Amino acid sequence: MEKREKIYEGKAKVLYATEDPNFLIQYFKDDATAFNAQKRGTIREKGLLNNQISSTLFQFLEGAGIETHFVRTLGEREMLVKRLEILPIEVVVRNIVAGSLSQRLGLPEGTPLAGTILEFYYKRDDLGDPMINEYHIRALGLATEEEMARVSAMALRINVLLQPFLEKRGLRLIDAKYEFGRYEGRILLGDEISPDGCRFWDMETDEKMDKDRFRRDLGRVEEVYQEVWRRVCAA
Ligand code: TMP
């Protein structure tokens, strides 16, 4: 597939057109940001590692019946994807208390939850991605009720599928952020699934093995991305 003009550049990825209007090339950068890009840096080899981690997880989910935008891995840092009309909503699924939930509710990180939590955020960098609910989504016309029913069901199913897959590889899925989009009248999983947008804790030690090491200056950032890659892609 031929790489044509850049159509979108985000904080960690670039999307390029191809000769086929239904397909894009998704390129993974080493750039890392946190706190709505107030903190910036690079994580060596992150683009390559996240491309492969995401490719592996998308293929696993496709095999389990989840439709994703993934078509195939192209190069070290690129995958071919279906061109979605992305919903401007970040879907967060939480299994264990961490991050903003810990702060908002005053619960220590690592607190177990009696049930899974599903949250929605409005993708608006200028507003710092505020949390919204399904009423906001309907009222603002971001997605239909039917689409949101599908998004919610898919996000919860993805969570149920990824948990044992990752646990077998020594990773506890604490929470994750997913993005969905429209494609030929259906809702597909888009974006990426990687340590940039998920929290993975080591099953044995609870060591953080995700972008929190960068966000919080915990050190060993490159090493844990490598280790997640090794467990997910090479083991
Ligand atoms: P949070 O606890 O900071 O709200 O994050 C929840 C999950 O969403 C966590 O796995 C990291 C991911 N996330 C992103 O992918 N992008 C973001 O901008 C934020 C704030 C979180």
mmCIF file of C-alpha atoms and ligand atoms in Angstrom:
data_model
loop_
_atom_site.group_PDB
_atom_site.id
_atom_site.type_symbol
_atom_site.label_atom_id
_atom_site.label_comp_id
_atom_site.label_asym_id
_atom_site.label_seq_id
_atom_site.Cartn_x
_atom_site.Cartn_y
_atom_site.Cartn_z
ATOM 1 C CA MET A 1 0.000 0.000 0.000
ATOM 2 C CA GLU A 2 1.460 3.343 -1.035
ATOM 3 C CA LYS A 3 1.972 6.014 1.625
ATOM 4 C CA ARG A 4 0.545 9.345 0.499
ATOM 5 C CA GLU A 5 -0.132 12.649 2.255
ATOM 6 C CA LYS A 6 -0.227 13.109 5.997
ATOM 7 C CA ILE A 7 -3.837 13.555 7.036
ATOM 8 C CA TYR A 8 -3.500 13.848 10.812
ATOM 9 C CA GLU A 9 -0.706 14.136 13.349
ATOM 10 C CA GLY A 10 -1.459 13.394 16.990
ATOM 11 C CA LYS A 11 0.781 13.310 20.038
ATOM 12 C CA ALA A 12 2.025 9.755 19.531
ATOM 13 C CA LYS A 13 0.911 8.776 16.038
ATOM 14 C CA VAL A 14 0.616 10.049 12.479
ATOM 15 C CA LEU A 15 -2.001 8.970 9.961
ATOM 16 C CA TYR A 16 -1.234 8.898 6.231
ATOM 17 C CA ALA A 17 -3.581 8.446 3.310
ATOM 18 C CA THR A 18 -3.062 5.564 0.876
ATOM 19 C CA GLU A 19 -4.208 5.097 -2.709
ATOM 20 C CA ASP A 20 -7.354 3.445 -1.307
ATOM 21 C CA PRO A 21 -9.728 5.902 0.446
ATOM 22 C CA ASN A 22 -10.865 3.164 2.829
ATOM 23 C CA PHE A 23 -7.385 2.564 4.274
ATOM 24 C CA LEU A 24 -4.834 4.621 6.200
ATOM 25 C CA ILE A 25 -1.309 4.003 7.396
ATOM 26 C CA GLN A 26 -0.929 4.521 11.146
ATOM 27 C CA TYR A 27 2.665 5.445 12.086
ATOM 28 C CA PHE A 28 3.799 5.191 15.731
ATOM 29 C CA LYS A 29 6.191 7.866 17.049
ATOM 30 C CA ASP A 30 8.573 7.716 19.998
ATOM 31 C CA ASP A 31 7.106 10.993 21.309
ATOM 32 C CA ALA A 32 5.397 10.834 24.675
ATOM 33 C CA THR A 33 3.234 13.453 26.343
ATOM 34 C CA ALA A 34 1.388 13.644 29.633
ATOM 35 C CA PHE A 35 -1.037 16.013 31.353
ATOM 36 C CA ASN A 36 -2.484 17.245 28.071
ATOM 37 C CA ALA A 37 0.973 17.704 26.559
ATOM 38 C CA GLN A 38 2.263 19.956 29.351
ATOM 39 C CA LYS A 39 4.973 17.332 29.773
ATOM 40 C CA ARG A 40 6.791 16.137 26.666
ATOM 41 C CA GLY A 41 9.536 13.655 26.003
ATOM 42 C CA THR A 42 10.509 10.669 23.951
ATOM 43 C CA ILE A 43 10.665 7.028 24.880
ATOM 44 C CA ARG A 44 13.313 5.275 22.806
ATOM 45 C CA GLU A 45 11.852 2.637 20.449
ATOM 46 C CA LYS A 46 8.335 3.234 21.807
ATOM 47 C CA GLY A 47 6.868 3.585 18.308
ATOM 48 C CA LEU A 48 8.208 0.251 17.208
ATOM 49 C CA LEU A 49 7.182 -1.491 20.436
ATOM 50 C CA ASN A 50 3.665 0.011 20.534
ATOM 51 C CA ASN A 51 3.086 -0.856 16.879
ATOM 52 C CA GLN A 52 3.895 -4.491 17.571
ATOM 53 C CA ILE A 53 2.075 -4.648 20.917
ATOM 54 C CA SER A 54 -1.029 -3.078 19.338
ATOM 55 C CA SER A 55 -0.822 -5.347 16.294
ATOM 56 C CA THR A 56 -0.667 -8.432 18.497
ATOM 57 C CA LEU A 57 -3.571 -7.308 20.695
ATOM 58 C CA PHE A 58 -5.729 -6.276 17.720
ATOM 59 C CA GLN A 59 -5.121 -9.647 16.056
ATOM 60 C CA PHE A 60 -6.008 -11.438 19.275
ATOM 61 C CA LEU A 61 -9.244 -9.419 19.595
ATOM 62 C CA GLU A 62 -10.166 -9.962 15.933
ATOM 63 C CA GLY A 63 -9.745 -13.697 16.498
ATOM 64 C CA ALA A 64 -12.131 -13.400 19.442
ATOM 65 C CA GLY A 65 -14.804 -11.658 17.374
ATOM 66 C CA ILE A 66 -14.102 -7.962 18.024
ATOM 67 C CA GLU A 67 -14.004 -5.871 14.861
ATOM 68 C CA THR A 68 -11.017 -3.509 14.880
ATOM 69 C CA HIS A 69 -9.495 -1.112 12.366
ATOM 70 C CA PHE A 70 -6.353 -3.267 12.148
ATOM 71 C CA VAL A 71 -5.646 -4.759 8.725
ATOM 72 C CA ARG A 72 -1.989 -5.773 8.903
ATOM 73 C CA THR A 73 1.405 -4.723 10.209
ATOM 74 C CA LEU A 74 3.372 -2.961 7.464
ATOM 75 C CA GLY A 75 6.754 -2.016 8.837
ATOM 76 C CA GLU A 76 8.449 -1.654 12.188
ATOM 77 C CA ARG A 77 6.447 1.441 13.079
ATOM 78 C CA GLU A 78 3.453 1.201 10.765
ATOM 79 C CA MET A 79 0.212 -0.649 10.445
ATOM 80 C CA LEU A 80 -2.442 -0.551 7.758
ATOM 81 C CA VAL A 81 -5.842 0.348 9.218
ATOM 82 C CA LYS A 82 -9.377 0.913 8.016
ATOM 83 C CA ARG A 83 -10.264 4.577 7.814
ATOM 84 C CA LEU A 84 -12.771 5.130 10.622
ATOM 85 C CA GLU A 85 -14.880 8.133 11.387
ATOM 86 C CA ILE A 86 -13.561 8.335 14.945
ATOM 87 C CA LEU A 87 -16.069 9.218 17.670
ATOM 88 C CA PRO A 88 -14.718 12.162 19.722
ATOM 89 C CA ILE A 89 -14.987 10.053 22.875
ATOM 90 C CA GLU A 90 -12.334 8.313 24.971
ATOM 91 C CA VAL A 91 -13.740 5.186 26.569
ATOM 92 C CA VAL A 92 -12.019 4.203 29.806
ATOM 93 C CA VAL A 93 -12.573 0.796 31.405
ATOM 94 C CA ARG A 94 -11.319 0.371 34.977
ATOM 95 C CA ASN A 95 -10.797 -2.851 36.910
ATOM 96 C CA ILE A 96 -8.713 -1.528 39.822
ATOM 97 C CA VAL A 97 -8.508 1.999 41.252
ATOM 98 C CA ALA A 98 -5.645 4.073 39.801
ATOM 99 C CA GLY A 99 -4.857 7.439 38.292
ATOM 100 C CA SER A 100 -7.583 10.049 38.084
ATOM 101 C CA LEU A 101 -10.157 7.778 39.745
ATOM 102 C CA SER A 102 -7.893 7.459 42.764
ATOM 103 C CA GLN A 103 -7.585 11.233 42.981
ATOM 104 C CA ARG A 104 -11.230 12.022 42.319
ATOM 105 C CA LEU A 105 -12.659 9.592 44.864
ATOM 106 C CA GLY A 106 -9.829 9.652 47.390
ATOM 107 C CA LEU A 107 -9.191 5.921 47.134
ATOM 108 C CA PRO A 108 -5.651 4.508 47.236
ATOM 109 C CA GLU A 109 -4.287 3.121 43.965
ATOM 110 C CA GLY A 110 -4.670 -0.631 43.903
ATOM 111 C CA THR A 111 -8.042 -0.639 45.693
ATOM 112 C CA PRO A 112 -10.149 -3.434 44.172
ATOM 113 C CA LEU A 113 -13.555 -2.566 42.724
ATOM 114 C CA ALA A 114 -16.726 -4.628 43.190
ATOM 115 C CA GLY A 115 -17.485 -4.148 39.503
ATOM 116 C CA THR A 116 -15.987 -2.785 36.309
ATOM 117 C CA ILE A 117 -16.260 0.982 35.745
ATOM 118 C CA LEU A 118 -16.929 2.464 32.325
ATOM 119 C CA GLU A 119 -16.228 6.174 31.796
ATOM 120 C CA PHE A 120 -16.428 8.510 28.836
ATOM 121 C CA TYR A 121 -14.308 11.578 28.144
ATOM 122 C CA TYR A 122 -14.912 14.196 25.467
ATOM 123 C CA LYS A 123 -11.844 14.270 23.183
ATOM 124 C CA ARG A 124 -11.087 17.977 23.351
ATOM 125 C CA ASP A 125 -7.472 18.896 24.081
ATOM 126 C CA ASP A 126 -8.458 22.575 24.475
ATOM 127 C CA LEU A 127 -10.742 21.572 27.380
ATOM 128 C CA GLY A 128 -8.439 18.904 28.851
ATOM 129 C CA ASP A 129 -10.728 16.005 27.815
ATOM 130 C CA PRO A 130 -13.580 16.519 30.328
ATOM 131 C CA MET A 131 -15.517 13.541 31.631
ATOM 132 C CA ILE A 132 -19.004 13.243 30.154
ATOM 133 C CA ASN A 133 -21.846 10.731 30.363
ATOM 134 C CA GLU A 134 -24.213 9.220 27.824
ATOM 135 C CA TYR A 135 -26.664 12.091 28.228
ATOM 136 C CA HIS A 136 -23.979 14.600 27.198
ATOM 137 C CA ILE A 137 -23.028 12.358 24.296
ATOM 138 C CA ARG A 138 -26.649 12.200 23.092
ATOM 139 C CA ALA A 139 -27.350 15.875 23.712
ATOM 140 C CA LEU A 140 -24.210 17.014 21.884
ATOM 141 C CA GLY A 141 -24.870 14.590 19.038
ATOM 142 C CA LEU A 142 -21.475 12.894 19.451
ATOM 143 C CA ALA A 143 -22.978 9.443 18.921
ATOM 144 C CA THR A 144 -26.410 7.834 18.859
ATOM 145 C CA GLU A 145 -27.874 5.770 21.673
ATOM 146 C CA GLU A 146 -27.536 2.681 19.496
ATOM 147 C CA GLU A 147 -23.879 3.446 18.767
ATOM 148 C CA MET A 148 -23.155 3.979 22.465
ATOM 149 C CA ALA A 149 -24.821 0.694 23.375
ATOM 150 C CA ARG A 150 -22.436 -0.965 20.912
ATOM 151 C CA VAL A 151 -19.408 0.995 22.151
ATOM 152 C CA SER A 152 -20.131 0.080 25.774
ATOM 153 C CA ALA A 153 -20.730 -3.590 25.020
ATOM 154 C CA MET A 154 -17.545 -3.780 22.935
ATOM 155 C CA ALA A 155 -15.410 -1.985 25.548
ATOM 156 C CA LEU A 156 -16.573 -4.328 28.306
ATOM 157 C CA ARG A 157 -16.075 -7.387 26.095
ATOM 158 C CA ILE A 158 -12.571 -6.234 25.117
ATOM 159 C CA ASN A 159 -11.768 -5.829 28.811
ATOM 160 C CA VAL A 160 -12.989 -9.359 29.579
ATOM 161 C CA LEU A 161 -10.945 -10.770 26.688
ATOM 162 C CA LEU A 162 -7.736 -8.860 27.398
ATOM 163 C CA GLN A 163 -7.597 -9.591 31.138
ATOM 164 C CA PRO A 164 -6.810 -13.332 30.901
ATOM 165 C CA PHE A 165 -4.638 -12.839 27.797
ATOM 166 C CA LEU A 166 -2.464 -10.368 29.708
ATOM 167 C CA GLU A 167 -2.576 -12.280 32.997
ATOM 168 C CA LYS A 168 -1.083 -15.299 31.242
ATOM 169 C CA ARG A 169 1.780 -12.968 30.370
ATOM 170 C CA GLY A 170 2.189 -11.705 33.921
ATOM 171 C CA LEU A 171 0.371 -8.390 33.412
ATOM 172 C CA ARG A 172 -2.641 -7.182 35.386
ATOM 173 C CA LEU A 173 -4.929 -4.908 33.351
ATOM 174 C CA ILE A 174 -5.702 -2.077 35.764
ATOM 175 C CA ASP A 175 -7.489 0.206 33.301
ATOM 176 C CA ALA A 176 -7.427 1.123 29.632
ATOM 177 C CA LYS A 177 -8.559 3.786 27.202
ATOM 178 C CA TYR A 178 -10.179 2.774 23.923
ATOM 179 C CA GLU A 179 -11.385 4.714 20.913
ATOM 180 C CA PHE A 180 -14.079 3.625 18.509
ATOM 181 C CA GLY A 181 -15.218 4.792 15.107
ATOM 182 C CA ARG A 182 -17.794 4.269 12.393
ATOM 183 C CA TYR A 183 -16.981 2.132 9.370
ATOM 184 C CA GLU A 184 -19.560 1.092 6.784
ATOM 185 C CA GLY A 185 -22.381 1.482 9.305
ATOM 186 C CA ARG A 186 -20.638 -0.497 12.032
ATOM 187 C CA ILE A 187 -18.637 0.446 15.135
ATOM 188 C CA LEU A 188 -14.996 -0.724 15.133
ATOM 189 C CA LEU A 189 -12.233 -0.456 17.710
ATOM 190 C CA GLY A 190 -9.597 2.053 16.538
ATOM 191 C CA ASP A 191 -6.485 3.860 17.782
ATOM 192 C CA GLU A 192 -4.009 1.602 19.641
ATOM 193 C CA ILE A 193 -3.772 -0.701 22.646
ATOM 194 C CA SER A 194 -0.413 -0.162 24.271
ATOM 195 C CA PRO A 195 1.284 0.880 27.517
ATOM 196 C CA ASP A 196 0.614 4.499 26.432
ATOM 197 C CA GLY A 197 -3.122 4.168 26.980
ATOM 198 C CA CYS A 198 -3.440 1.262 29.402
ATOM 199 C CA ARG A 199 -2.194 0.555 32.902
ATOM 200 C CA PHE A 200 -0.393 -2.753 33.247
ATOM 201 C CA TRP A 201 0.965 -3.845 36.632
ATOM 202 C CA ASP A 202 3.258 -6.814 37.069
ATOM 203 C CA MET A 203 1.175 -9.694 38.465
ATOM 204 C CA GLU A 204 3.799 -10.638 41.049
ATOM 205 C CA THR A 205 5.226 -7.323 42.218
ATOM 206 C CA ASP A 206 2.573 -4.714 41.223
ATOM 207 C CA GLU A 207 5.365 -2.815 39.477
ATOM 208 C CA LYS A 208 3.919 -0.246 37.039
ATOM 209 C CA MET A 209 4.676 -1.325 33.466
ATOM 210 C CA ASP A 210 3.144 1.500 31.449
ATOM 211 C CA LYS A 211 3.279 5.221 30.722
ATOM 212 C CA ASP A 212 2.837 6.097 34.406
ATOM 213 C CA ARG A 213 6.626 5.596 34.639
ATOM 214 C CA PHE A 214 7.011 8.541 32.249
ATOM 215 C CA ARG A 215 4.124 10.608 33.682
ATOM 216 C CA ARG A 216 5.469 10.275 37.227
ATOM 217 C CA ASP A 217 9.216 10.133 36.525
ATOM 218 C CA LEU A 218 9.561 6.642 37.996
ATOM 219 C CA GLY A 219 12.552 5.675 35.829
ATOM 220 C CA ARG A 220 13.076 2.468 33.812
ATOM 221 C CA VAL A 221 10.622 3.751 31.189
ATOM 222 C CA GLU A 222 12.235 2.157 28.112
ATOM 223 C CA GLU A 223 12.888 -1.053 30.015
ATOM 224 C CA VAL A 224 9.237 -1.631 30.926
ATOM 225 C CA TYR A 225 8.015 -0.931 27.371
ATOM 226 C CA GLN A 226 10.570 -3.517 26.187
ATOM 227 C CA GLU A 227 9.397 -5.949 28.839
ATOM 228 C CA VAL A 228 5.713 -5.539 27.910
ATOM 229 C CA TRP A 229 6.700 -6.119 24.259
ATOM 230 C CA ARG A 230 8.656 -9.224 25.254
ATOM 231 C CA ARG A 231 5.735 -10.659 27.229
ATOM 232 C CA VAL A 232 3.029 -9.804 24.683
ATOM 233 C CA CYS A 233 4.849 -10.318 21.384
ATOM 234 C CA ALA A 234 7.846 -12.538 21.959
ATOM 235 C CA ALA A 235 6.819 -14.936 24.718
HETATM 236 P P1 TMP B 1 -6.710 8.250 34.156
HETATM 237 O O1 TMP B 1 -6.706 7.432 35.405
HETATM 238 O O2 TMP B 1 -5.619 9.262 34.097
HETATM 239 O O3 TMP B 1 -8.068 8.863 33.879
HETATM 240 O O4 TMP B 1 -6.410 7.255 32.949
HETATM 241 C C1 TMP B 1 -7.216 6.125 32.707
HETATM 242 C C2 TMP B 1 -6.610 5.317 31.558
HETATM 243 O O5 TMP B 1 -6.683 6.046 30.356
HETATM 244 C C3 TMP B 1 -5.146 4.970 31.746
HETATM 245 O O6 TMP B 1 -4.950 3.630 31.335
HETATM 246 C C4 TMP B 1 -4.400 5.903 30.848
HETATM 247 C C5 TMP B 1 -5.395 6.227 29.777
HETATM 248 N N1 TMP B 1 -5.310 7.618 29.322
HETATM 249 C C6 TMP B 1 -5.021 7.875 27.999
HETATM 250 O O7 TMP B 1 -4.831 6.968 27.201
HETATM 251 N N2 TMP B 1 -4.985 9.175 27.597
HETATM 252 C C7 TMP B 1 -5.195 10.210 28.430
HETATM 253 O O8 TMP B 1 -5.149 11.368 28.004
HETATM 254 C C8 TMP B 1 -5.490 9.924 29.806
HETATM 255 C C9 TMP B 1 -5.727 11.045 30.782
HETATM 256 C C10 TMP B 1 -5.533 8.621 30.197
#
